[in-house]
Amino acid sequence: MSSPYLVIRDASLDDLDEIYKIEKESFPDPYPKGLLKAFLFFPGAYLVALSEGLILGYAIGVVRYETVGHIISIAVSKEKRRSGVGRQLLAKSVERLRLKGVQSVRLEVRESNVEAIDLYKKAGFLAEDKIEGYYVDGESALVMYLSVK
Ligand SMILES: CC(C)(COP(=O)(O)OP(=O)(O)OC[C@H]1O[C@@H](n2cnc3c(N)ncnc32)[C@H](O)[C@@H]1OP(=O)(O)O)[C@@H](O)C(=O)NCCC(=O)NCCS
């Protein structure tokens, strides 16, 4: 499928309802809306991708320490997947974190989430660790890193 014409911009409070809708359809254990809101005030890159004014996806990246970035979450609305939105959101998040002085970017992903793992590997992330029982249902997480020095 071809990529829709995308605008990627900083998220704002007005985007929260749409972000939360995508969050709920994307994860078995969605973040509460209040937490999605709180991340707007963290240093980093909280981005939304839009086409024709509609939010298709979002990515939350934060600066954890001066040189370490963390992709907290990335999701694309179900009907808009597989058209390059996730790839573009991830690339932009990493670039924004790099411009803030980050030298490596970390993320956790369910070990069964082959779609996301493939997305991250194609962006250059390497699985360097595993955290047993990381998620509430007991599934383990792969910890992936990307050097952006
Ligand atoms: C993971 C997710 C964000 C990918 O978004 P997307 O817009 O569909 O991804 P893209 O179209 O940009 O695809 C980029 C790459 O991701 C991988 N990918 C995406 N969907 C895939 C699928 N269904 N099967 C296999 N690989 C897939 C592929 O490597 C793809 O590259 P390709 O198109 O050259 O094969 C999306 O599937 C999603 O929102 N999933 C639910 C939320 C989630 O799991 N987020 C990750 C949390 S760690």
Tab-separated table of C-alpha atoms and ligand atoms in Angstrom:
chain	number	residue	atom	x	y	z
A	1	MET	CA	0.000	0.000	0.000
A	2	SER	CA	1.305	3.487	-0.750
A	3	SER	CA	2.053	6.035	1.978
A	4	PRO	CA	-0.677	8.640	2.462
A	5	TYR	CA	0.476	12.269	2.343
A	6	LEU	CA	1.504	12.733	5.925
A	7	VAL	CA	2.019	15.681	8.197
A	8	ILE	CA	3.957	14.897	11.376
A	9	ARG	CA	3.778	17.520	14.102
A	10	ASP	CA	4.007	17.908	17.873
A	11	ALA	CA	1.016	16.535	19.746
A	12	SER	CA	-1.151	18.890	21.795
A	13	LEU	CA	-3.870	18.574	24.435
A	14	ASP	CA	-6.488	18.826	21.684
A	15	ASP	CA	-5.188	15.572	20.158
A	16	LEU	CA	-5.641	13.484	23.315
A	17	ASP	CA	-9.053	11.993	22.503
A	18	GLU	CA	-7.814	10.684	19.140
A	19	ILE	CA	-4.537	9.460	20.630
A	20	TYR	CA	-6.420	7.596	23.355
A	21	LYS	CA	-8.746	6.035	20.772
A	22	ILE	CA	-5.768	4.680	18.837
A	23	GLU	CA	-4.102	3.551	22.081
A	24	LYS	CA	-7.180	1.527	23.102
A	25	GLU	CA	-7.484	-0.252	19.768
A	26	SER	CA	-3.755	-0.956	19.640
A	27	PHE	CA	-2.840	-2.429	23.010
A	28	PRO	CA	-4.344	-5.069	25.326
A	29	ASP	CA	-3.104	-2.967	28.273
A	30	PRO	CA	-3.584	0.641	27.085
A	31	TYR	CA	-2.085	3.551	28.979
A	32	PRO	CA	-4.692	5.592	30.846
A	33	LYS	CA	-5.607	8.882	29.209
A	34	GLY	CA	-4.077	10.788	32.136
A	35	LEU	CA	-0.689	9.203	31.507
A	36	LEU	CA	-0.890	9.909	27.771
A	37	LYS	CA	-1.581	13.499	28.780
A	38	ALA	CA	1.284	13.651	31.277
A	39	PHE	CA	3.809	12.675	28.601
A	40	LEU	CA	2.975	15.924	26.789
A	41	PHE	CA	4.931	17.675	29.519
A	42	PHE	CA	8.014	15.447	29.405
A	43	PRO	CA	11.116	16.571	27.513
A	44	GLY	CA	11.336	14.686	24.245
A	45	ALA	CA	9.224	14.239	21.158
A	46	TYR	CA	5.499	13.505	21.345
A	47	LEU	CA	4.334	13.411	17.762
A	48	VAL	CA	1.160	12.805	15.799
A	49	ALA	CA	0.871	11.848	12.139
A	50	LEU	CA	-2.046	13.299	10.195
A	51	SER	CA	-3.497	12.931	6.752
A	52	GLU	CA	-6.231	15.298	5.591
A	53	GLY	CA	-6.545	16.575	9.150
A	54	LEU	CA	-7.134	13.128	10.669
A	55	ILE	CA	-4.759	11.659	13.221
A	56	LEU	CA	-3.523	8.302	11.946
A	57	GLY	CA	-0.966	7.559	14.622
A	58	TYR	CA	1.242	8.871	17.361
A	59	ALA	CA	4.652	8.293	18.907
A	60	ILE	CA	5.883	9.218	22.363
A	61	GLY	CA	9.616	9.648	22.800
A	62	VAL	CA	11.169	11.059	25.952
A	63	VAL	CA	14.657	12.060	27.028
A	64	ARG	CA	15.378	9.774	29.988
A	65	TYR	CA	18.834	10.987	30.851
A	66	GLU	CA	20.860	13.562	28.970
A	67	THR	CA	22.027	11.115	26.339
A	68	VAL	CA	19.409	8.356	26.435
A	69	GLY	CA	16.086	8.561	24.670
A	70	HIS	CA	13.155	6.203	25.210
A	71	ILE	CA	10.367	5.419	22.787
A	72	ILE	CA	7.482	4.965	25.217
A	73	SER	CA	4.827	4.107	22.668
A	74	ILE	CA	4.046	4.158	18.983
A	75	ALA	CA	0.761	3.156	17.379
A	76	VAL	CA	-1.146	3.589	14.150
A	77	SER	CA	-4.926	3.336	13.807
A	78	LYS	CA	-5.909	-0.152	12.689
A	79	GLU	CA	-7.274	0.767	9.285
A	80	LYS	CA	-4.216	2.865	8.393
A	81	ARG	CA	-1.509	0.321	9.130
A	82	ARG	CA	0.961	-1.009	6.558
A	83	SER	CA	1.153	2.249	4.670
A	84	GLY	CA	4.387	3.623	6.093
A	85	VAL	CA	2.927	5.738	8.906
A	86	GLY	CA	4.685	3.853	11.712
A	87	ARG	CA	8.017	3.942	9.874
A	88	GLN	CA	7.787	7.699	9.350
A	89	LEU	CA	6.689	8.381	12.934
A	90	LEU	CA	9.556	6.305	14.288
A	91	ALA	CA	12.131	7.990	12.041
A	92	LYS	CA	10.940	11.444	13.030
A	93	SER	CA	10.899	10.593	16.745
A	94	VAL	CA	14.442	9.272	16.613
A	95	GLU	CA	15.610	12.331	14.702
A	96	ARG	CA	13.938	14.699	17.165
A	97	LEU	CA	15.503	12.887	20.129
A	98	ARG	CA	18.895	13.017	18.399
A	99	LEU	CA	18.555	16.766	17.926
A	100	LYS	CA	17.958	17.021	21.681
A	101	GLY	CA	21.374	15.478	22.307
A	102	VAL	CA	20.379	11.859	22.740
A	103	GLN	CA	23.058	9.355	21.694
A	104	SER	CA	21.055	6.146	22.005
A	105	VAL	CA	17.379	5.315	21.914
A	106	ARG	CA	15.831	2.477	23.902
A	107	LEU	CA	12.466	0.777	23.733
A	108	GLU	CA	10.680	-2.295	25.015
A	109	VAL	CA	8.484	-4.494	22.853
A	110	ARG	CA	6.461	-7.653	23.528
A	111	GLU	CA	8.426	-10.609	22.222
A	112	SER	CA	5.322	-11.768	20.293
A	113	ASN	CA	4.905	-8.395	18.526
A	114	VAL	CA	6.523	-9.408	15.257
A	115	GLU	CA	5.159	-6.386	13.346
A	116	ALA	CA	6.740	-3.890	15.716
A	117	ILE	CA	9.982	-5.864	16.059
A	118	ASP	CA	10.292	-5.875	12.261
A	119	LEU	CA	9.632	-2.130	12.154
A	120	TYR	CA	12.328	-1.485	14.753
A	121	LYS	CA	14.874	-3.813	13.137
A	122	LYS	CA	14.404	-2.102	9.787
A	123	ALA	CA	15.073	1.222	11.530
A	124	GLY	CA	18.364	-0.210	12.846
A	125	PHE	CA	17.356	-1.145	16.404
A	126	LEU	CA	19.063	-4.197	17.884
A	127	ALA	CA	17.571	-6.496	20.528
A	128	GLU	CA	20.156	-6.406	23.297
A	129	ASP	CA	18.251	-7.589	26.354
A	130	LYS	CA	15.110	-9.338	27.529
A	131	ILE	CA	13.022	-8.598	30.634
A	132	GLU	CA	11.088	-11.664	31.802
A	133	GLY	CA	7.455	-10.993	32.782
A	134	TYR	CA	7.674	-7.294	31.923
A	135	TYR	CA	4.017	-6.909	30.948
A	136	VAL	CA	1.002	-7.290	33.270
A	137	ASP	CA	-0.052	-10.527	31.563
A	138	GLY	CA	3.390	-12.018	32.156
A	139	GLU	CA	4.776	-11.680	28.629
A	140	SER	CA	8.462	-10.824	28.365
A	141	ALA	CA	9.848	-7.731	26.661
A	142	LEU	CA	12.731	-7.445	24.271
A	143	VAL	CA	14.790	-4.356	24.987
A	144	MET	CA	16.026	-2.800	21.761
A	145	TYR	CA	18.571	-0.052	21.259
A	146	LEU	CA	19.583	2.244	18.443
A	147	SER	CA	22.789	4.259	18.480
A	148	VAL	CA	22.218	7.725	17.017
A	149	LYS	CA	25.658	9.242	17.702
B	1	LIG	C1	3.756	-1.543	14.887
B	1	LIG	C2	2.963	-0.464	14.121
B	1	LIG	C3	3.147	0.882	14.831
B	1	LIG	C4	3.517	-0.372	12.693
B	1	LIG	O1	2.865	0.714	12.056
B	1	LIG	P1	2.561	0.699	10.475
B	1	LIG	O2	2.205	2.068	10.080
B	1	LIG	O3	1.600	-0.377	10.166
B	1	LIG	O4	4.006	0.289	9.920
B	1	LIG	P2	4.607	0.626	8.463
B	1	LIG	O5	3.546	0.505	7.432
B	1	LIG	O6	5.329	1.919	8.544
B	1	LIG	O7	5.620	-0.575	8.295
B	1	LIG	C5	7.003	-0.413	8.548
B	1	LIG	C6	7.595	-1.784	8.749
B	1	LIG	O8	7.059	-2.396	9.939
B	1	LIG	C7	6.953	-3.812	9.729
B	1	LIG	N1	5.537	-4.212	9.764
B	1	LIG	C8	4.486	-3.382	9.958
B	1	LIG	N2	3.348	-4.112	9.971
B	1	LIG	C9	3.694	-5.399	9.776
B	1	LIG	C10	2.954	-6.617	9.694
B	1	LIG	N3	1.615	-6.645	9.819
B	1	LIG	N4	3.641	-7.762	9.510
B	1	LIG	C11	4.985	-7.752	9.404
B	1	LIG	N5	5.748	-6.631	9.446
B	1	LIG	C12	5.098	-5.472	9.650
B	1	LIG	C13	7.535	-4.084	8.371
B	1	LIG	O9	8.916	-4.282	8.529
B	1	LIG	C14	7.275	-2.773	7.656
B	1	LIG	O10	8.137	-2.563	6.572
B	1	LIG	P3	7.664	-3.019	5.094
B	1	LIG	O11	6.370	-2.302	4.837
B	1	LIG	O12	8.796	-2.581	4.238
B	1	LIG	O13	7.484	-4.514	5.169
B	1	LIG	C15	1.449	-0.861	14.019
B	1	LIG	O14	1.355	-2.196	13.576
B	1	LIG	C16	0.700	-0.721	15.327
B	1	LIG	O15	0.183	0.353	15.653
B	1	LIG	N6	0.612	-1.827	16.092
B	1	LIG	C17	-0.103	-1.806	17.376
B	1	LIG	C18	0.657	-1.023	18.409
B	1	LIG	C19	2.032	-1.594	18.657
B	1	LIG	O16	2.221	-2.800	18.766
B	1	LIG	N7	3.018	-0.691	18.785
B	1	LIG	C20	4.386	-1.047	19.093
B	1	LIG	C21	4.556	-1.099	20.564
B	1	LIG	S1	6.184	-1.614	21.049
